[in-house]
Short mmCIF file of C-alpha atoms and ligand atoms in Angstrom, two decimals:
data_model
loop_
_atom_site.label_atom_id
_atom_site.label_comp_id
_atom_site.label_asym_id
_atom_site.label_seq_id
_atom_site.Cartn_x
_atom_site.Cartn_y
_atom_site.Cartn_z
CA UNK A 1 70.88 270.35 135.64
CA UNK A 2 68.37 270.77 138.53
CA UNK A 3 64.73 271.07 138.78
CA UNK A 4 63.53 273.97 140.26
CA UNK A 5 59.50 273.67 139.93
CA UNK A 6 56.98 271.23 138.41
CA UNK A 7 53.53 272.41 138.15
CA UNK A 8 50.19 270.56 137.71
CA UNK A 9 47.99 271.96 134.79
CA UNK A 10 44.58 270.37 134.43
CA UNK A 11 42.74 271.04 131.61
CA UNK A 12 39.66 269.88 129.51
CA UNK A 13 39.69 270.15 125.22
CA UNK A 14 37.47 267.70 124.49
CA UNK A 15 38.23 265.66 127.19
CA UNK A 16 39.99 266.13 130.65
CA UNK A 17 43.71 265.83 130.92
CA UNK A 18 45.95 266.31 133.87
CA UNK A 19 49.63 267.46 132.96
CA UNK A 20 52.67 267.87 134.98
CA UNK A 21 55.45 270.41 133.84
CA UNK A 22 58.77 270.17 135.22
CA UNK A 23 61.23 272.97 135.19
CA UNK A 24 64.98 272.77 135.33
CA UNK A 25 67.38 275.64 136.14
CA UNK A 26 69.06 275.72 132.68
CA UNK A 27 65.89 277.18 131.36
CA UNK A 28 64.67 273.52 129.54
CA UNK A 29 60.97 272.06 130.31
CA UNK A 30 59.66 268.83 130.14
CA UNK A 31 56.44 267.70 129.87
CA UNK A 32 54.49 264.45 131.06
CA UNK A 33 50.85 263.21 130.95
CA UNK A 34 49.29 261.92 134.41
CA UNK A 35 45.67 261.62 133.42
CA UNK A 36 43.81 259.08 134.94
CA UNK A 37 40.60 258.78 133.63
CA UNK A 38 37.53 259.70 135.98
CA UNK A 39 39.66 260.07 138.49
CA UNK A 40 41.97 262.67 137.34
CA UNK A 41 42.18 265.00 140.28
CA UNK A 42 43.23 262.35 142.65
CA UNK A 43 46.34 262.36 140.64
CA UNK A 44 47.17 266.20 140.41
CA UNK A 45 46.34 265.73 144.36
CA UNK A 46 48.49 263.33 144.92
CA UNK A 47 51.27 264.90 142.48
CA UNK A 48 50.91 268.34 143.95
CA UNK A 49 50.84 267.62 147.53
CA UNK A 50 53.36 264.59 147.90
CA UNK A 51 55.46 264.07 144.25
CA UNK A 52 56.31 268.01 143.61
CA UNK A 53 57.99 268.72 146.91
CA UNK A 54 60.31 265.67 146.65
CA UNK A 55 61.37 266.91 142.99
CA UNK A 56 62.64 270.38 143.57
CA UNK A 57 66.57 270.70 143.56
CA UNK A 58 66.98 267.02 142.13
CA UNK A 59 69.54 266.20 139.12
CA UNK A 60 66.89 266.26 135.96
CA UNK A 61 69.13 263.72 134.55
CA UNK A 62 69.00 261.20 137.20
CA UNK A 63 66.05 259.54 135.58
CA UNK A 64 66.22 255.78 136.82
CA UNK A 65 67.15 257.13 140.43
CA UNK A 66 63.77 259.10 140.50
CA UNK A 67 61.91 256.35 139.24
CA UNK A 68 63.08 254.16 141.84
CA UNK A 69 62.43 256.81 144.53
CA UNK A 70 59.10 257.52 143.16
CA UNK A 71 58.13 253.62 143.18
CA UNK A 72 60.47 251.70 144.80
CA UNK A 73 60.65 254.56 147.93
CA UNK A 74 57.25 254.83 148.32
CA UNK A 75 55.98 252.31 151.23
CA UNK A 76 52.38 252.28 149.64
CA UNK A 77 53.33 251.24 146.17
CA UNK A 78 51.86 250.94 143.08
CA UNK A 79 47.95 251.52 142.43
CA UNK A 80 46.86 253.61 139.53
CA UNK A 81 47.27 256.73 141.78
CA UNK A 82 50.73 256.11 142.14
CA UNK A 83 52.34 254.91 139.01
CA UNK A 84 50.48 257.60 136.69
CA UNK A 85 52.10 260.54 138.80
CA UNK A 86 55.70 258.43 138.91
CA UNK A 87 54.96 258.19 135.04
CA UNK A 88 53.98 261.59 134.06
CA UNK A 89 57.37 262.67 136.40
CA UNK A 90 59.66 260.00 134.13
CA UNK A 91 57.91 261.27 130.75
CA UNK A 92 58.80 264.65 131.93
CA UNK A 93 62.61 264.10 132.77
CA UNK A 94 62.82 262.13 129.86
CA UNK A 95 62.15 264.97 127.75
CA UNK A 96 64.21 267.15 129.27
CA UNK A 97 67.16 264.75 128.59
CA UNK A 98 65.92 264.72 124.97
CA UNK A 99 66.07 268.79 124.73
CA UNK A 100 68.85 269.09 126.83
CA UNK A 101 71.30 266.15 124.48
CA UNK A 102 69.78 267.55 121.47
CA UNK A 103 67.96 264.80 120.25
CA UNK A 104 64.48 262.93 120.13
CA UNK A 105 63.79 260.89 123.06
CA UNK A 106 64.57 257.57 121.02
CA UNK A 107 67.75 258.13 120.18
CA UNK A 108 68.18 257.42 123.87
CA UNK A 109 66.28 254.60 124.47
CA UNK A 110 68.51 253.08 121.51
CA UNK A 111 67.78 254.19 118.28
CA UNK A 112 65.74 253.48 115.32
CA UNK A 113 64.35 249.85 115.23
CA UNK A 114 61.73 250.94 112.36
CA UNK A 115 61.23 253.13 109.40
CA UNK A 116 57.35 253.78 111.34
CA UNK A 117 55.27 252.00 113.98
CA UNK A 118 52.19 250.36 112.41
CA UNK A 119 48.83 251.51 114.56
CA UNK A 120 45.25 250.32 114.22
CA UNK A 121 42.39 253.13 113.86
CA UNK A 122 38.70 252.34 115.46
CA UNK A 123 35.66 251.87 113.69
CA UNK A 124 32.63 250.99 114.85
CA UNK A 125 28.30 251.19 114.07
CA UNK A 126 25.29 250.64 115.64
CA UNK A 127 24.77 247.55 113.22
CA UNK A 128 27.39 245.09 111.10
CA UNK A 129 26.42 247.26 107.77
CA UNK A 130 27.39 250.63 109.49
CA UNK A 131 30.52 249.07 110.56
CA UNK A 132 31.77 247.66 107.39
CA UNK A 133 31.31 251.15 105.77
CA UNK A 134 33.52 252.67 108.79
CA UNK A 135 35.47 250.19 107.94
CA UNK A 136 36.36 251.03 104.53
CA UNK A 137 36.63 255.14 105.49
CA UNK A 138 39.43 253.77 107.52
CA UNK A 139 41.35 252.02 105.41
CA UNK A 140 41.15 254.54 102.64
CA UNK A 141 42.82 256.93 105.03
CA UNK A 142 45.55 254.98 105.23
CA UNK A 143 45.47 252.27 108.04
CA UNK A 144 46.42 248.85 107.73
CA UNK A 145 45.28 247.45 110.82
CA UNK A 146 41.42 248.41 112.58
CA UNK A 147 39.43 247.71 115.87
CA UNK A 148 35.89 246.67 114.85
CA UNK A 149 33.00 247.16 117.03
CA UNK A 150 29.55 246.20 116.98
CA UNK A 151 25.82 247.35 118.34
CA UNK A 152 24.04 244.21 119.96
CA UNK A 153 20.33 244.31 119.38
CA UNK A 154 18.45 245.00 122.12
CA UNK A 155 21.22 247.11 124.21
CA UNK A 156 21.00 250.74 123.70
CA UNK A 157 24.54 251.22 124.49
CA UNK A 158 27.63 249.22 123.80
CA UNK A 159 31.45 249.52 124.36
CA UNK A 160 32.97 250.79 121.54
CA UNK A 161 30.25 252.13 119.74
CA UNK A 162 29.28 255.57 119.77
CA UNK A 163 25.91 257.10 120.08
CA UNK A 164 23.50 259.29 121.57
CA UNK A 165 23.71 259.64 125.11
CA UNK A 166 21.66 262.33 125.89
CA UNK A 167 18.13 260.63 126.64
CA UNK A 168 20.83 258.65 129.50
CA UNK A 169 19.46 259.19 132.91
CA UNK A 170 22.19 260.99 134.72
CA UNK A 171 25.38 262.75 133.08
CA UNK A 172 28.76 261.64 132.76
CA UNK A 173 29.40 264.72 135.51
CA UNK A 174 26.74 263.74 137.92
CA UNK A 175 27.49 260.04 137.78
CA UNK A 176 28.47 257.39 135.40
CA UNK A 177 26.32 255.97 133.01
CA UNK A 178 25.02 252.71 133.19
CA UNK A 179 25.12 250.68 130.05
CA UNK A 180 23.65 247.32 129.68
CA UNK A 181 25.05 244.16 128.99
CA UNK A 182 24.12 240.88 127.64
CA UNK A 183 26.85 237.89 127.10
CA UNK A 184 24.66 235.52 124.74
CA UNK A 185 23.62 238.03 122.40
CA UNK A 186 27.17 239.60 122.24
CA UNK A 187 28.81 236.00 121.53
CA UNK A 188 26.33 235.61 118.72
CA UNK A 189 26.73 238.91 117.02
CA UNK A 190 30.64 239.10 117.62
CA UNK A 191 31.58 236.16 115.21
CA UNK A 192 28.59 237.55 112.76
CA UNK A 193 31.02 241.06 112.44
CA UNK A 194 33.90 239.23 111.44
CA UNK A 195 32.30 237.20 108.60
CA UNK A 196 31.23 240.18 107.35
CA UNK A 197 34.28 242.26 107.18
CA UNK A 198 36.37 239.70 105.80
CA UNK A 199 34.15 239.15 103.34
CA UNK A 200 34.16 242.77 102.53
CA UNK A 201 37.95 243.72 102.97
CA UNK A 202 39.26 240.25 101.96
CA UNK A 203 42.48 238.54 104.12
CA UNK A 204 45.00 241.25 104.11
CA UNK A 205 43.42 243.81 106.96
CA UNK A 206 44.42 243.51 110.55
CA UNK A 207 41.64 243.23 111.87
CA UNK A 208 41.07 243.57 116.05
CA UNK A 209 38.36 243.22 118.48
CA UNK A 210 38.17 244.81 121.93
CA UNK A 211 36.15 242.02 124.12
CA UNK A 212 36.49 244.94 127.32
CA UNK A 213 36.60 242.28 130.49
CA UNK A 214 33.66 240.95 129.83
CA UNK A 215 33.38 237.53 129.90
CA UNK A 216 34.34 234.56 131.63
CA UNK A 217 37.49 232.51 130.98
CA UNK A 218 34.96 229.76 129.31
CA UNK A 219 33.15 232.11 127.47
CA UNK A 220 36.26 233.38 125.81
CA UNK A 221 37.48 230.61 124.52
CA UNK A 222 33.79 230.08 122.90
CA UNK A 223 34.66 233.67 121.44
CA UNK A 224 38.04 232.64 120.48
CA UNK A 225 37.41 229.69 118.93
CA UNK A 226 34.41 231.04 117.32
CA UNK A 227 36.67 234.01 115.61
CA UNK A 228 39.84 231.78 114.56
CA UNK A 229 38.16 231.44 110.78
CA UNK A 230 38.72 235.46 111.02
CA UNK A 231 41.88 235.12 111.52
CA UNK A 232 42.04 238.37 114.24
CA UNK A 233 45.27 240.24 114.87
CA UNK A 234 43.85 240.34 118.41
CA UNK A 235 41.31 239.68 120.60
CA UNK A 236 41.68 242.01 123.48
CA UNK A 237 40.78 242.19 127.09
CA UNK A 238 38.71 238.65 126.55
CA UNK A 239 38.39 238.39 130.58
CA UNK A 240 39.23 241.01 133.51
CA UNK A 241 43.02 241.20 133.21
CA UNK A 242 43.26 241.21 136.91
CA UNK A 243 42.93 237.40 137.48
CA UNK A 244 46.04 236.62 135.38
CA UNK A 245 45.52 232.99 135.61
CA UNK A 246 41.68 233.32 134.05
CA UNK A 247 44.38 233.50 130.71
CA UNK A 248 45.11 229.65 130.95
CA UNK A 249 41.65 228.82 130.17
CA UNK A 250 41.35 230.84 126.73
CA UNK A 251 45.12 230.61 125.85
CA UNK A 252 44.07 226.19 125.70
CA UNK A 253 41.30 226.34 123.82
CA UNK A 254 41.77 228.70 121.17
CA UNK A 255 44.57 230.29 118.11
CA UNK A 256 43.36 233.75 118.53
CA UNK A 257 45.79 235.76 119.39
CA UNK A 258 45.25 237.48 122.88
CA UNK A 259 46.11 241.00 124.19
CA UNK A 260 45.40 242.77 127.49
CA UNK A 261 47.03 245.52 129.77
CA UNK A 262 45.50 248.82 129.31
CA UNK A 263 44.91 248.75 133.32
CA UNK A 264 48.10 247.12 133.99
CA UNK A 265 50.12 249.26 135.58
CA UNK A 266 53.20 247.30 136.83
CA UNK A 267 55.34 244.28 135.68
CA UNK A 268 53.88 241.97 139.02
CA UNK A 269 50.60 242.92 137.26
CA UNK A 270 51.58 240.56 134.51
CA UNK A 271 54.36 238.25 135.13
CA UNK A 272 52.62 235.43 135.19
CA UNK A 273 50.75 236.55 132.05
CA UNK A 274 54.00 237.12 129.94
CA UNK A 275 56.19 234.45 131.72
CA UNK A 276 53.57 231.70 130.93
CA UNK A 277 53.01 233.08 127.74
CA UNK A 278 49.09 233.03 127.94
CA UNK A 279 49.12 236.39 125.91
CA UNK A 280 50.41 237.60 122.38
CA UNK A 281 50.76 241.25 123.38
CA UNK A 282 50.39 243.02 126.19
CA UNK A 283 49.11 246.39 126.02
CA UNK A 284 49.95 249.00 128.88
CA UNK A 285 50.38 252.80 128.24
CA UNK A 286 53.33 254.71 129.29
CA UNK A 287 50.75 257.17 131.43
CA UNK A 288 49.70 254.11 133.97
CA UNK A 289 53.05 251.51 133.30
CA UNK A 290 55.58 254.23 134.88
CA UNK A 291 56.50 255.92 131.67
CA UNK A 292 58.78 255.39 129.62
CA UNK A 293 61.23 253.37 132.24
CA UNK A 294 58.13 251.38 133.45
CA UNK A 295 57.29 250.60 129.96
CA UNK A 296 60.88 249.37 128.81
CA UNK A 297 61.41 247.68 132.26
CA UNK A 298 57.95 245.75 131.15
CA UNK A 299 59.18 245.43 127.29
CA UNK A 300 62.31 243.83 128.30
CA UNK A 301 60.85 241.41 130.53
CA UNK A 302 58.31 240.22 128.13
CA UNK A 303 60.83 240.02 125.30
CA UNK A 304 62.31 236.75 125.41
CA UNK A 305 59.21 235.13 125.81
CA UNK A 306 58.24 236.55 122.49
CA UNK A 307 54.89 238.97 123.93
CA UNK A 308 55.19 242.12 122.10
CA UNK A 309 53.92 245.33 123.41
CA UNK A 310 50.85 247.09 121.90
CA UNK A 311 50.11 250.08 123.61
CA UNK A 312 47.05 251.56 124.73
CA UNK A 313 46.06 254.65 122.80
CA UNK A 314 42.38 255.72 123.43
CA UNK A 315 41.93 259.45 123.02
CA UNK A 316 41.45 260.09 126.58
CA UNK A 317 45.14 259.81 127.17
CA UNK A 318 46.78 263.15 126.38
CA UNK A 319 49.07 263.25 122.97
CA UNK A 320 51.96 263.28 125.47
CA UNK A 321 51.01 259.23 126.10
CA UNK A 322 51.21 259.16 122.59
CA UNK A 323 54.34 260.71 122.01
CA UNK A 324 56.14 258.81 124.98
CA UNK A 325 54.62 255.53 122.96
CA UNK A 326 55.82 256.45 119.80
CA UNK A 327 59.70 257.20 120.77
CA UNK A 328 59.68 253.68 122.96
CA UNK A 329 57.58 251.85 120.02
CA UNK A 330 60.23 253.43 117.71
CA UNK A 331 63.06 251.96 119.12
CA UNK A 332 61.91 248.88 121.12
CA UNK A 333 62.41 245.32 119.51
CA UNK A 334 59.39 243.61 120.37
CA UNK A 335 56.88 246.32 119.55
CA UNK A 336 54.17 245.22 117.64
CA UNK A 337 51.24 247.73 117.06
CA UNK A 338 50.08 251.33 118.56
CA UNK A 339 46.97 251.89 119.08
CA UNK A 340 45.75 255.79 117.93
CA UNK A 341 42.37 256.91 118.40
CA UNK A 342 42.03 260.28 116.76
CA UNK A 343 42.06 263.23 119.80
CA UNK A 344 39.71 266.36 119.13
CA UNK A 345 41.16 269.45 117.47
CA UNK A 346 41.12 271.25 120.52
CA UNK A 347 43.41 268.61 122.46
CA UNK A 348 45.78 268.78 119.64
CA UNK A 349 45.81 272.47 119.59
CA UNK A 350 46.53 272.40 123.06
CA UNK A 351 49.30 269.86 122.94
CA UNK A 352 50.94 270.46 119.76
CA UNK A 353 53.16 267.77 118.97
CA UNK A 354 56.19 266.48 116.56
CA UNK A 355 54.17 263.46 115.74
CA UNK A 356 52.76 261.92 112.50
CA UNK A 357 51.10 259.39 110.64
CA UNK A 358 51.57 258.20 107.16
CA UNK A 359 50.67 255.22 105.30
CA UNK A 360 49.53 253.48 108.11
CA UNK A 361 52.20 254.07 109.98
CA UNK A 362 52.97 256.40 112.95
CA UNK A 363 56.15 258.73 113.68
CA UNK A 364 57.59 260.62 116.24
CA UNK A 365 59.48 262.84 114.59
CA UNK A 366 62.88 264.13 114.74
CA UNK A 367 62.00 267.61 117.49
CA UNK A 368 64.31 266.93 120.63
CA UNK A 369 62.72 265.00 123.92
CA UNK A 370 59.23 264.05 123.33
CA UNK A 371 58.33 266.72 120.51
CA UNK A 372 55.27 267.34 122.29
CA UNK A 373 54.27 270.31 124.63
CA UNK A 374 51.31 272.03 126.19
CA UNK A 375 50.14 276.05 125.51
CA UNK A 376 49.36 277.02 128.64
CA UNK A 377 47.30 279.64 127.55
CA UNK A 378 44.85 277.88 125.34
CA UNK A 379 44.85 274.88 128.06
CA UNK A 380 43.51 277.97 130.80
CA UNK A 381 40.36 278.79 128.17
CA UNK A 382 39.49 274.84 128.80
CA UNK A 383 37.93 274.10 131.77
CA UNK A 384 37.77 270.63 133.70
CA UNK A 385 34.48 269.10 134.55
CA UNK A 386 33.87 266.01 136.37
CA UNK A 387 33.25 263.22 134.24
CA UNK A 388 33.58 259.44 134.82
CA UNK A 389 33.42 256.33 132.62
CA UNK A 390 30.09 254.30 132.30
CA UNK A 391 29.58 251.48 134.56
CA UNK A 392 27.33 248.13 133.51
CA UNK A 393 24.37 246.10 134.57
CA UNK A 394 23.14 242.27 133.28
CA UNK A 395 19.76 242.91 132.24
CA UNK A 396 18.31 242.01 135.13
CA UNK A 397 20.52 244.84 137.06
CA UNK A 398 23.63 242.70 138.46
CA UNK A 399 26.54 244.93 137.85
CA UNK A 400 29.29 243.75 135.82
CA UNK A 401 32.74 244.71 134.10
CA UNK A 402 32.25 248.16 132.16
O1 KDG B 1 39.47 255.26 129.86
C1 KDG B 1 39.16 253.96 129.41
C2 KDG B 1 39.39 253.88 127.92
O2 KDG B 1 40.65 254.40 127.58
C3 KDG B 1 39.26 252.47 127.42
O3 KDG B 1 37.97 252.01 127.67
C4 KDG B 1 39.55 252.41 125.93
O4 KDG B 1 39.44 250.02 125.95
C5 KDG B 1 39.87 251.03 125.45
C6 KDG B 1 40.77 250.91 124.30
O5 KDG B 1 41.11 249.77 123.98
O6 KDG B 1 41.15 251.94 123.74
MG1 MG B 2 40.61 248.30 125.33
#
């Protein structure tokens, strides 16, 4: 089976996605994501003008062999740029293989390992009260395991909390916003949260925390240590993950279990994080990690060292992410949560998918190769519009980790 186009659709329902579809002469599509996140069009660029016109007339089923020639082949390798277009290509083949076999992408990549994939839900408020109560909402529909996010008094806007944006200066589409960011009052509140939920939900609830890069390696293990009575599922992203040794300093002081990855997009990325075992899970997404192949190649590595994966899910990867995690996280041994944050109903329109979630758990269902697709049609009513992700300042206006 040969390809004999891929096309790059971009397209904004909610939020902007960039999609590659790859046609084969036997009539079969496949689909992958390649959205990069405020910088989306330098990936349909770079997929368009350089990835396409190596693809055309290639054996569809030669999946690893692409890969390599995608990653290994190109001189200026890896970079965000370049492993979301090689994964959105490998996503795409994969599901070909899928539709072309007859069967859902996991029965590929192994089989069942799991009757469902556990994944945590967000929830979040401006103060601990509002968070609690979002809190609950989640866990009566269903979850077992939730990210819990706080307001800090005095900052008007915090990771992971949602609010009004529109008295801002600027616009996400003229240039980011610039949140503000104070470490002391964070590491006092943070600990506060956690008291607080337990006491509400009692011992059985996952419970995780996303950190975002911001502190130092010291000030982690304060955060750590200062969480263990909580007993967390995770503490995520306590320091930038791009200083891998930063880890050693949190992973000696403290019990909480760590997790980082989400900008991780290849294995030399986090060797030392996975070989030293300075993490508990390590969380890249198929869309930045080389899809599927990048993700097992990362999986497998990290496996005997006993660091499980936990995938990146936010909402502004496209359901295709999703689906590619959900046949890996299916099938992989050490898998041990998903993340899902809800997408809007127009992104699921547009990408209707085999996907589901029960009890807590999530499912990719049994439609061969990925189960998910795009409707080209509604996708064209949706257009793209600049947009990038916030930025942050101290309080006295030093920049810092967003
Ligand atoms: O585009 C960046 C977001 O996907 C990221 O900030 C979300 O940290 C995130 C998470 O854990 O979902
Ligand atoms: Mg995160």
């Amino acid at each position: 089976m040969k390809v004999v186009d891929a096309r790059v659709i971009v397209t904004g329902p909610g939020a902007n996605f960039v999609t590659l579809k790859v046609e084969t002469d036997e009539g079969i599509h496949g689909v992958g994501d390649a959205t990069l996140v405020g910088r989306e069009l330098a990936v349909a660029t770079y997929l368009s003008e350089y990835v396409v016109p190596m693809l055309t007339g290639r054996d569809a089923f030669a999946i690893e062999d692409t890969w390599q020639l995608l990653g290994r082949g190109s001189y200026w390798r890896r970079g965000p740029v370049q492993t979301t277009a090689q994964s959105a290509v490998d996503m795409a083949l994969w599901d070909i293989k899928g539709k072309a076999l007859g069967v859902p992408v996991y029965e590929l990549l192994g089989g069942r390992s799991r009757k469902g994939l556990m994944c945590y839900s967000h929830a979040h408020g401006d103060t601990i009260e509002d968070a609690v109560e979002m809190l609950h909402t989640k866990l009566e529909a269903g979850y077992r395991a939730v990210r819990l996010q706080c307001g800090i008094p005095g900052l008007r806007t915090v990771y992971g909390v949602e609010r009004d944006l529109s008295e801002q200066p600027g616009t996400p589409h003229e240039r980011p916003y610039s949140e503000s960011w104070d470490t002391e009052a964070y590491l006092r509140i943070a600990p506060m949260l956690f008291e607080a939920a337990r006491e509400a939900v009692g011992g059985e609830v996952h419970l995780l925390h996303d950190v975002h890069h911001r502190l130092t390696p010291i000030e982690a293990a304060r955060l750590g240590r200062d969480l263990e009575p909580y007993r967390l599922f995770w503490m995520e992203d306590a320091v930038q993950a791009d200083i891998q040794t930063a880890f050693r300093t949190v992973r000696q002081h403290t019990t909480t279990p760590l997790a980082v990855g989400e900008v991780i997009n290849h294995l030399s990325e986090c060797e030392v994080l996975i070989r030293e075992q300075l993490i508990d899970y390590i969380r890249v997404a198929a869309v930045h990690c080389g899809g599927i192949t990048g993700l097992r190649k990362i999986a497998a590595f990290a496996e005997p060292y006993q660091v499980r994966t936990g995938c990146h899910g936010a909402a502004d990867m496209s359901p295709i992410t999703l689906a590619a995690a959900l046949h890996f996280g299916i099938s992989a041994h050490n898998v041990g949560i998903q993340e899902r944050a809800l997408h809007t109903p127009q992104t699921d329109e547009v990408f209707p998918h085999a996907y589901t979630f029960s009890d807590g758990l999530l499912d990719p269902g049994e439609a061969p190769g990925l189960g998910v697709d795009i409707d080209e049609a509604l996708a064209a009513g949706y257009e793209y519009r600049r947009s990038y992700l916030p930025v942050a300042r101290l309080r006295d206006g030093t920049m810092t980790n967003w």
